[in-house]
Short mmCIF file of C-alpha atoms and ligand atoms in Angstrom, two decimals:
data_model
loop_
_atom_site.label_atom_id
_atom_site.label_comp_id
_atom_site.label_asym_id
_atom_site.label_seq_id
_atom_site.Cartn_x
_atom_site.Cartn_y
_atom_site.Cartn_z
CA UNK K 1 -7.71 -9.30 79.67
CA UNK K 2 -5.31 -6.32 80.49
CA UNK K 3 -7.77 -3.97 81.83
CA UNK K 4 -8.94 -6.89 84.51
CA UNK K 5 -5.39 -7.58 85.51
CA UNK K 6 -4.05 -4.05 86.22
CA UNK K 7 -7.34 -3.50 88.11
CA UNK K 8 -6.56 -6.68 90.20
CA UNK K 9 -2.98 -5.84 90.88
CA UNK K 10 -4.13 -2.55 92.17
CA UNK K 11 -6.90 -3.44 94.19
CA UNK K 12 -5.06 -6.20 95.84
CA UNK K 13 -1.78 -4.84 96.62
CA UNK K 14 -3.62 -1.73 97.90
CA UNK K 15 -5.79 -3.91 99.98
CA UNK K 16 -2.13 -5.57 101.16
CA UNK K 17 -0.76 -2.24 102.44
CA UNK K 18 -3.61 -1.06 104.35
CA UNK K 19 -3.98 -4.64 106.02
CA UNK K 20 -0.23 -4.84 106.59
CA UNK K 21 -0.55 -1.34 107.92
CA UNK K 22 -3.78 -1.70 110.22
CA UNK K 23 -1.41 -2.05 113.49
CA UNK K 24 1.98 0.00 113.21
CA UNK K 25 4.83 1.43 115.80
CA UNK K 26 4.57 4.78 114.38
CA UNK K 27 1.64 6.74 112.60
CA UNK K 28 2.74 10.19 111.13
CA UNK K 29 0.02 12.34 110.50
CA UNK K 30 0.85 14.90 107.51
CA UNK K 31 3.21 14.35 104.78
CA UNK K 32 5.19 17.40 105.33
CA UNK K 33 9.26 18.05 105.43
CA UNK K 34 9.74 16.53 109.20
CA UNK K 35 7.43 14.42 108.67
CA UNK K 36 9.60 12.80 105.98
CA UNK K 37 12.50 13.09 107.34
CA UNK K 38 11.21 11.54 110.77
CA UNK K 39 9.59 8.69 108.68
CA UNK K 40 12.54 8.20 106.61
CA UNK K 41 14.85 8.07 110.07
CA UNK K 42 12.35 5.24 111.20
CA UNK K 43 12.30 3.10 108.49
CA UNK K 44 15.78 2.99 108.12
CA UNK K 45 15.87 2.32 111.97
CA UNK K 46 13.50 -0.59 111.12
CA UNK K 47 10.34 0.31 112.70
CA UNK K 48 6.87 0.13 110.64
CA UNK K 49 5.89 3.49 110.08
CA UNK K 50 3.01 4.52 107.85
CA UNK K 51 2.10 7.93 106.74
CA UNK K 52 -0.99 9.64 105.94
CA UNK K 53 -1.54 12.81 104.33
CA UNK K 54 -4.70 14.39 103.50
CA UNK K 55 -3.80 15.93 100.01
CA UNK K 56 -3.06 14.14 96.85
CA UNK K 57 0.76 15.30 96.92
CA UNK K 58 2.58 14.77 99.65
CA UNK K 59 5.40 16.83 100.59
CA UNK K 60 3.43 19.67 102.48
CA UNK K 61 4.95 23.46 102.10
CA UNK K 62 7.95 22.45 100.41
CA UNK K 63 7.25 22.45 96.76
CA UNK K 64 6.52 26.07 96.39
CA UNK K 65 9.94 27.45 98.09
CA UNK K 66 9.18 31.02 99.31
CA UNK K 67 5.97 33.01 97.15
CA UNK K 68 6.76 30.04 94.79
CA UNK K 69 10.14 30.97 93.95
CA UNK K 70 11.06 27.26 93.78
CA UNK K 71 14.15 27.35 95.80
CA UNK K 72 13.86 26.52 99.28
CA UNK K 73 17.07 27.40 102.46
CA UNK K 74 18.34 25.14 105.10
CA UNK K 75 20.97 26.08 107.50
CA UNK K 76 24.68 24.33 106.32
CA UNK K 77 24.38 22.37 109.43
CA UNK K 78 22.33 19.88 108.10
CA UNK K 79 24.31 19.34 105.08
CA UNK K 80 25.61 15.85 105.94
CA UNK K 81 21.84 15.02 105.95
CA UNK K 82 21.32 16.41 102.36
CA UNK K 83 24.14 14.11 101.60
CA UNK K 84 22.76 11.32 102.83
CA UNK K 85 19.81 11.57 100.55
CA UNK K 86 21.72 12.20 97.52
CA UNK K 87 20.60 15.91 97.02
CA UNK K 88 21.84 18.40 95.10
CA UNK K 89 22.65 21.96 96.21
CA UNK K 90 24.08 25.05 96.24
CA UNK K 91 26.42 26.54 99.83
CA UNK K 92 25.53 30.03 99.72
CA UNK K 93 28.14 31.24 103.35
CA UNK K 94 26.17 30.41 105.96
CA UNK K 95 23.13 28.44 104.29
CA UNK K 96 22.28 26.16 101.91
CA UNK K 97 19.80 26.43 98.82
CA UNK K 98 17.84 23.64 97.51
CA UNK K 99 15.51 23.77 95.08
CA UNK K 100 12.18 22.94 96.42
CA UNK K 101 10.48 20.48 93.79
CA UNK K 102 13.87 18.51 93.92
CA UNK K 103 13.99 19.21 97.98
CA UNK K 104 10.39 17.41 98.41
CA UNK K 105 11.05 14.68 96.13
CA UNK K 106 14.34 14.10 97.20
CA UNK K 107 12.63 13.66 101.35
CA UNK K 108 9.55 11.52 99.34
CA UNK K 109 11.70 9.08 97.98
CA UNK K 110 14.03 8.39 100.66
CA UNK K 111 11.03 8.09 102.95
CA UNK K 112 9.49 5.76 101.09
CA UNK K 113 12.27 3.72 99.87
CA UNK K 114 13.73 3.26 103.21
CA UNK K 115 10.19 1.68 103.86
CA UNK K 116 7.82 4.06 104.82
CA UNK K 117 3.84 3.83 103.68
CA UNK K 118 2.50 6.54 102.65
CA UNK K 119 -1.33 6.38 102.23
CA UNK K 120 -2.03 10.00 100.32
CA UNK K 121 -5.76 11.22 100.22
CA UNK K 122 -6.74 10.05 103.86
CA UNK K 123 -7.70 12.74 106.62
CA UNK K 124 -6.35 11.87 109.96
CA UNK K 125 -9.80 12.71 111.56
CA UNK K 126 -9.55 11.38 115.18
CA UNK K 127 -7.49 10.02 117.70
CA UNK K 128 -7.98 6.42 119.63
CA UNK K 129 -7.38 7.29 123.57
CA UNK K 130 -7.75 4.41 125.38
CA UNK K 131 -6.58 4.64 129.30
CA UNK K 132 -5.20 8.56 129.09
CA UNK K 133 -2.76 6.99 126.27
CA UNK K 134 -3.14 8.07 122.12
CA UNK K 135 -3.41 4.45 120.68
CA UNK K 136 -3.35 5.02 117.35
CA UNK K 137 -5.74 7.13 114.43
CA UNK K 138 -9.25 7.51 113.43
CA UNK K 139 -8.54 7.69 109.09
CA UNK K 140 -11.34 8.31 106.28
CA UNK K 141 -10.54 9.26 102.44
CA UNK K 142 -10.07 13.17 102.21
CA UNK K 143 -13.07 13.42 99.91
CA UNK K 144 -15.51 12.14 102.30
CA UNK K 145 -14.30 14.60 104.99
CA UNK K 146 -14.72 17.38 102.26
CA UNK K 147 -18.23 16.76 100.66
CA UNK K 148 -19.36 15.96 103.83
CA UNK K 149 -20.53 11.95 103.39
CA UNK K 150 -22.23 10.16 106.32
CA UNK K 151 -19.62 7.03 106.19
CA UNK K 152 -17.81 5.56 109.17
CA UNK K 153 -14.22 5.86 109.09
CA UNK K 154 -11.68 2.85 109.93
CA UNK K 155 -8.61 2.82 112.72
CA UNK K 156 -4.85 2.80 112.59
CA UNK K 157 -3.30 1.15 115.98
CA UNK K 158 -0.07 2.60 117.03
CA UNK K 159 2.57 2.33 119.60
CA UNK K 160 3.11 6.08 119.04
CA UNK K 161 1.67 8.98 116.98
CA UNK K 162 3.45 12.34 115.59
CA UNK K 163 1.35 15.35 114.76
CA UNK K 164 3.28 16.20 111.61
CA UNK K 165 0.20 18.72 110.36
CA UNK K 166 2.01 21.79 110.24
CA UNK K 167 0.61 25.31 111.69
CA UNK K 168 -2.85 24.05 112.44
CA UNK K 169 -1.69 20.99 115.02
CA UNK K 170 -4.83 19.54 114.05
CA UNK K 171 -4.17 16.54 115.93
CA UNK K 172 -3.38 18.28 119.34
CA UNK K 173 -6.36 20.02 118.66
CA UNK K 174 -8.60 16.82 118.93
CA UNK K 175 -7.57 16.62 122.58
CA UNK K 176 -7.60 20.30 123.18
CA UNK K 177 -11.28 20.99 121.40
CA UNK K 178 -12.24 17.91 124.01
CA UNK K 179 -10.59 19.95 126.74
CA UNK K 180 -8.62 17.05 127.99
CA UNK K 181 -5.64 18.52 129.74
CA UNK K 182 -2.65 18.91 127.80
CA UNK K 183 0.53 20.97 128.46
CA UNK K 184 0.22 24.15 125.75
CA UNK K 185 2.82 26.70 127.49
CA UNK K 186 1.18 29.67 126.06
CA UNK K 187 -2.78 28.13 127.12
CA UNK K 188 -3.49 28.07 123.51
CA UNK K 189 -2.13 26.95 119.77
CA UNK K 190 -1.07 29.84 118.36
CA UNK K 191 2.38 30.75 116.43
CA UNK K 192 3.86 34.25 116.66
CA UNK K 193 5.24 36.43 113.61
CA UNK K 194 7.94 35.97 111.40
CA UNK K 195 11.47 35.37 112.92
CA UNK K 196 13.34 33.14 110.88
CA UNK K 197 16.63 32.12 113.41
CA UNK K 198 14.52 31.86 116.75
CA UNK K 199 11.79 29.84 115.00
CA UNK K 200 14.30 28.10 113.09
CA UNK K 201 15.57 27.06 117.50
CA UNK K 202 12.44 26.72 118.68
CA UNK K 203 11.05 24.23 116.26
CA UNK K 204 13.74 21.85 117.39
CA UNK K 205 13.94 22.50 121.44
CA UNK K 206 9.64 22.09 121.26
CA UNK K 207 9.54 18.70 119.12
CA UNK K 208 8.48 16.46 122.32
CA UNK K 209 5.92 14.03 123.16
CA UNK K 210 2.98 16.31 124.41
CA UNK K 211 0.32 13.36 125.70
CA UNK K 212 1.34 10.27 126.22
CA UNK K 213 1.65 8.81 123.01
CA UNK K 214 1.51 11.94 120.82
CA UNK K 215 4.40 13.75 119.94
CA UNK K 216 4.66 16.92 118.08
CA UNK K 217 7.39 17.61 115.33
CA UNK K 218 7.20 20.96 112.18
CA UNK K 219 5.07 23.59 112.39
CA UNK K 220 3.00 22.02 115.10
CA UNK K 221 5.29 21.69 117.34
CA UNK K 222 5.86 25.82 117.28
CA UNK K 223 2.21 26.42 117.15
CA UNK K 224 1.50 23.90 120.14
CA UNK K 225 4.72 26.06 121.74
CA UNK K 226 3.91 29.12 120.88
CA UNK K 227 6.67 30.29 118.78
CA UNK K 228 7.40 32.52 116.18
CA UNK K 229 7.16 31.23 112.54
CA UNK K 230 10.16 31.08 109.86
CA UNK K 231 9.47 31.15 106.63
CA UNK K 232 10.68 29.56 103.64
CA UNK K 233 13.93 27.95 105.63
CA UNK K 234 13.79 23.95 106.15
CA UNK K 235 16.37 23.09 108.30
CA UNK K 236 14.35 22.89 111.45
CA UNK K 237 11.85 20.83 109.77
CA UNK K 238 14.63 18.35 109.09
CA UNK K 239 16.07 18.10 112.61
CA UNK K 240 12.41 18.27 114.44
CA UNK K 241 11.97 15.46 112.55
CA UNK K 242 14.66 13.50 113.53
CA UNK K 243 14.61 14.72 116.81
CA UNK K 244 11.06 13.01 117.00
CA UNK K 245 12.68 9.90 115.70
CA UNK K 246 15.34 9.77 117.86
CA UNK K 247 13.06 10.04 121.11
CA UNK K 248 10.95 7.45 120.00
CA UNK K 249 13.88 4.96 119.31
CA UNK K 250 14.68 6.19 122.85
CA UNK K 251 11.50 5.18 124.08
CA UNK K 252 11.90 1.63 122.45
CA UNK K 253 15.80 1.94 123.53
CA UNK K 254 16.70 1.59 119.82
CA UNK K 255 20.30 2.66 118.97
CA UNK K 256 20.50 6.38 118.43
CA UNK K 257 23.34 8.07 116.60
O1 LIG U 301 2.84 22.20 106.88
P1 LIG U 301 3.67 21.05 106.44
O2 LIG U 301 4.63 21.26 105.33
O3 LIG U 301 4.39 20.42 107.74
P2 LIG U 301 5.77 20.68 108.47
O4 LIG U 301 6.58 19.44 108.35
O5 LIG U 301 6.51 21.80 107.61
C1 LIG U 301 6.16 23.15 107.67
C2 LIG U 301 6.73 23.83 106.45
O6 LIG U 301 6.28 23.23 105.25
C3 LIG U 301 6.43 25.32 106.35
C4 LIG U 301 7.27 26.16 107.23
C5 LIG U 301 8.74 25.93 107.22
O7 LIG U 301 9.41 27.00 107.64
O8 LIG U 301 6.76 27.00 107.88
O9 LIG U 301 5.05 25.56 106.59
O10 LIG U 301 5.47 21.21 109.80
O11 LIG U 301 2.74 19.84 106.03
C6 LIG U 301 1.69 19.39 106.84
C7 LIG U 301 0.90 18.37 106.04
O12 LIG U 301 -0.09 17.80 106.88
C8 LIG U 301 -1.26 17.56 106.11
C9 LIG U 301 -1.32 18.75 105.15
O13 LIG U 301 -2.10 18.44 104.01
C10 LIG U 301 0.15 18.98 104.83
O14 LIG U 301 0.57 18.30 103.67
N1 LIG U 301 -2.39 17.46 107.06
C11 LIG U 301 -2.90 18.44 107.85
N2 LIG U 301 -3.89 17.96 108.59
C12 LIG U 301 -4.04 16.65 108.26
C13 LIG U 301 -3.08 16.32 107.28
C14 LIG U 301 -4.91 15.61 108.70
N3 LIG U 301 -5.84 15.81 109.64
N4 LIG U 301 -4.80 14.37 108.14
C15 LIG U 301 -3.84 14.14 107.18
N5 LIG U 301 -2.99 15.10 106.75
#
């Protein structure tokens, strides 16, 4: 009875993930470039950190490179970290170019195998606040959010959450559409116009815990700033990502290199 057993192996090592993953040190919301590269950072650190993107495919902006020329820049800084992963690549002076199918999938599968869950098709919808702290994520299956279904969603614990979401910061926006006080420099989530080498800075210096217990990191981390946007260039992503990871192994005063 094939069709019974590859149903059961499914079902129950599905059902094994989620349960394993029900209480974790670090929920990532989006499955976006620093979101993989902070996850990946993690796991390899040891902690448990689960993922969860709202779309089928991970990987977030990356696969379509710039107007879906599939070739993506990073800044030759970060080329010890393409290394690391086993990427391929291209110096071009002073940048780097990847291309962007092999970029994402590169960041997916060293997130993952270094032990990172990824649970694809789930829509971060809330947060858990308990005591002025984020405790963890309020999680329901993408399509429900989208057709609009009257079902109850479930909860992630977690010692600490990252808003990985990109330009929306949709999870800083749960506490700021609640109008509980958070520190937004410019009063408002908003990212400015193109400028590729100060967005590229900013990214990095405004990847911080914003609440206690949510952090920012990518995209959100400008918008939540207010800083100008960038572009098809990756680098930042990549070291707002480990910049998250490496203040949350602070945190847990976890060896940071
Ligand atoms: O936007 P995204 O790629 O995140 P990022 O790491 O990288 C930004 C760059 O791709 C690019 C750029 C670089 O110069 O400007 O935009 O900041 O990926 C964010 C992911 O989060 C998912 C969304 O589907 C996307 O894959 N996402 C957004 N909201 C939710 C979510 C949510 N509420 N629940 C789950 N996933």
């Amino acid at each position: 009875m094939w069709d019974y057993e590859v149903s059961k192996i499914i079902v129950e090592r599905f059902f094994e993930k989620l349960n394993d993953n029900l209480n974790v040190d670090v929920a990532i919301v989006g499955g976006g470039p620093s979101a993989l590269s902070a996850s990946y950072y993690l796991s390899k650190k040891g902690l448990k950190v689960a993922i969860f993107e709202a779309k089928n495919e991970p990987g977030g902006g990356t696969w379509g490179g710039g107007m879906m020329f599939n070739e993506l820049v990073v800044e030759n800084d970060i080329k010890s970290f393409l290394d690391e992963l086993g990427m391929n690549y291209l110096i071009k002076n002073n940048f780097i170019s990847v291309d962007s199918v092999h970029f994402a999938s590169s960041l997916l599968y060293n997130a993952t195998k270094a032990g990172a869950i990824l649970f694809n098709n789930v829509i971060v919808e809330d947060i858990v606040l308990y005591e002025n702290k984020v405790n963890g994520i309020v999680i329901n299956w993408a399509p429900v959010i989208r057709q609009k279904l009257h079902v109850d969603p479930i909860t992630i614990m977690a010692k600490f959450v990252v808003d990985g979401t990109g330009h929306p910061a949709n999870v800083v926006n749960m506490l700021v559409d609640r109008g509980i006080d958070i520190d937004l420099p410019i009063g408002k989530i908003r990212e400015y116009p193109m400028n590729a080498k100060e967005g590229e800075k900013f990214v990095v210096e405004n990847t911080k815990e914003v609440f206690p217990g949510l952090y920012v990191m990518g995209m959100a981390a400008v918008s939540v700033g207010g800083g100008p946007r960038m572009g098809p260039i990756f680098g930042g992503m990549i070291k707002s990502g480990l910049k998250v990871a490496n203040k949350i192994l602070e945190k847990l005063s976890i060896e940071v290199k």
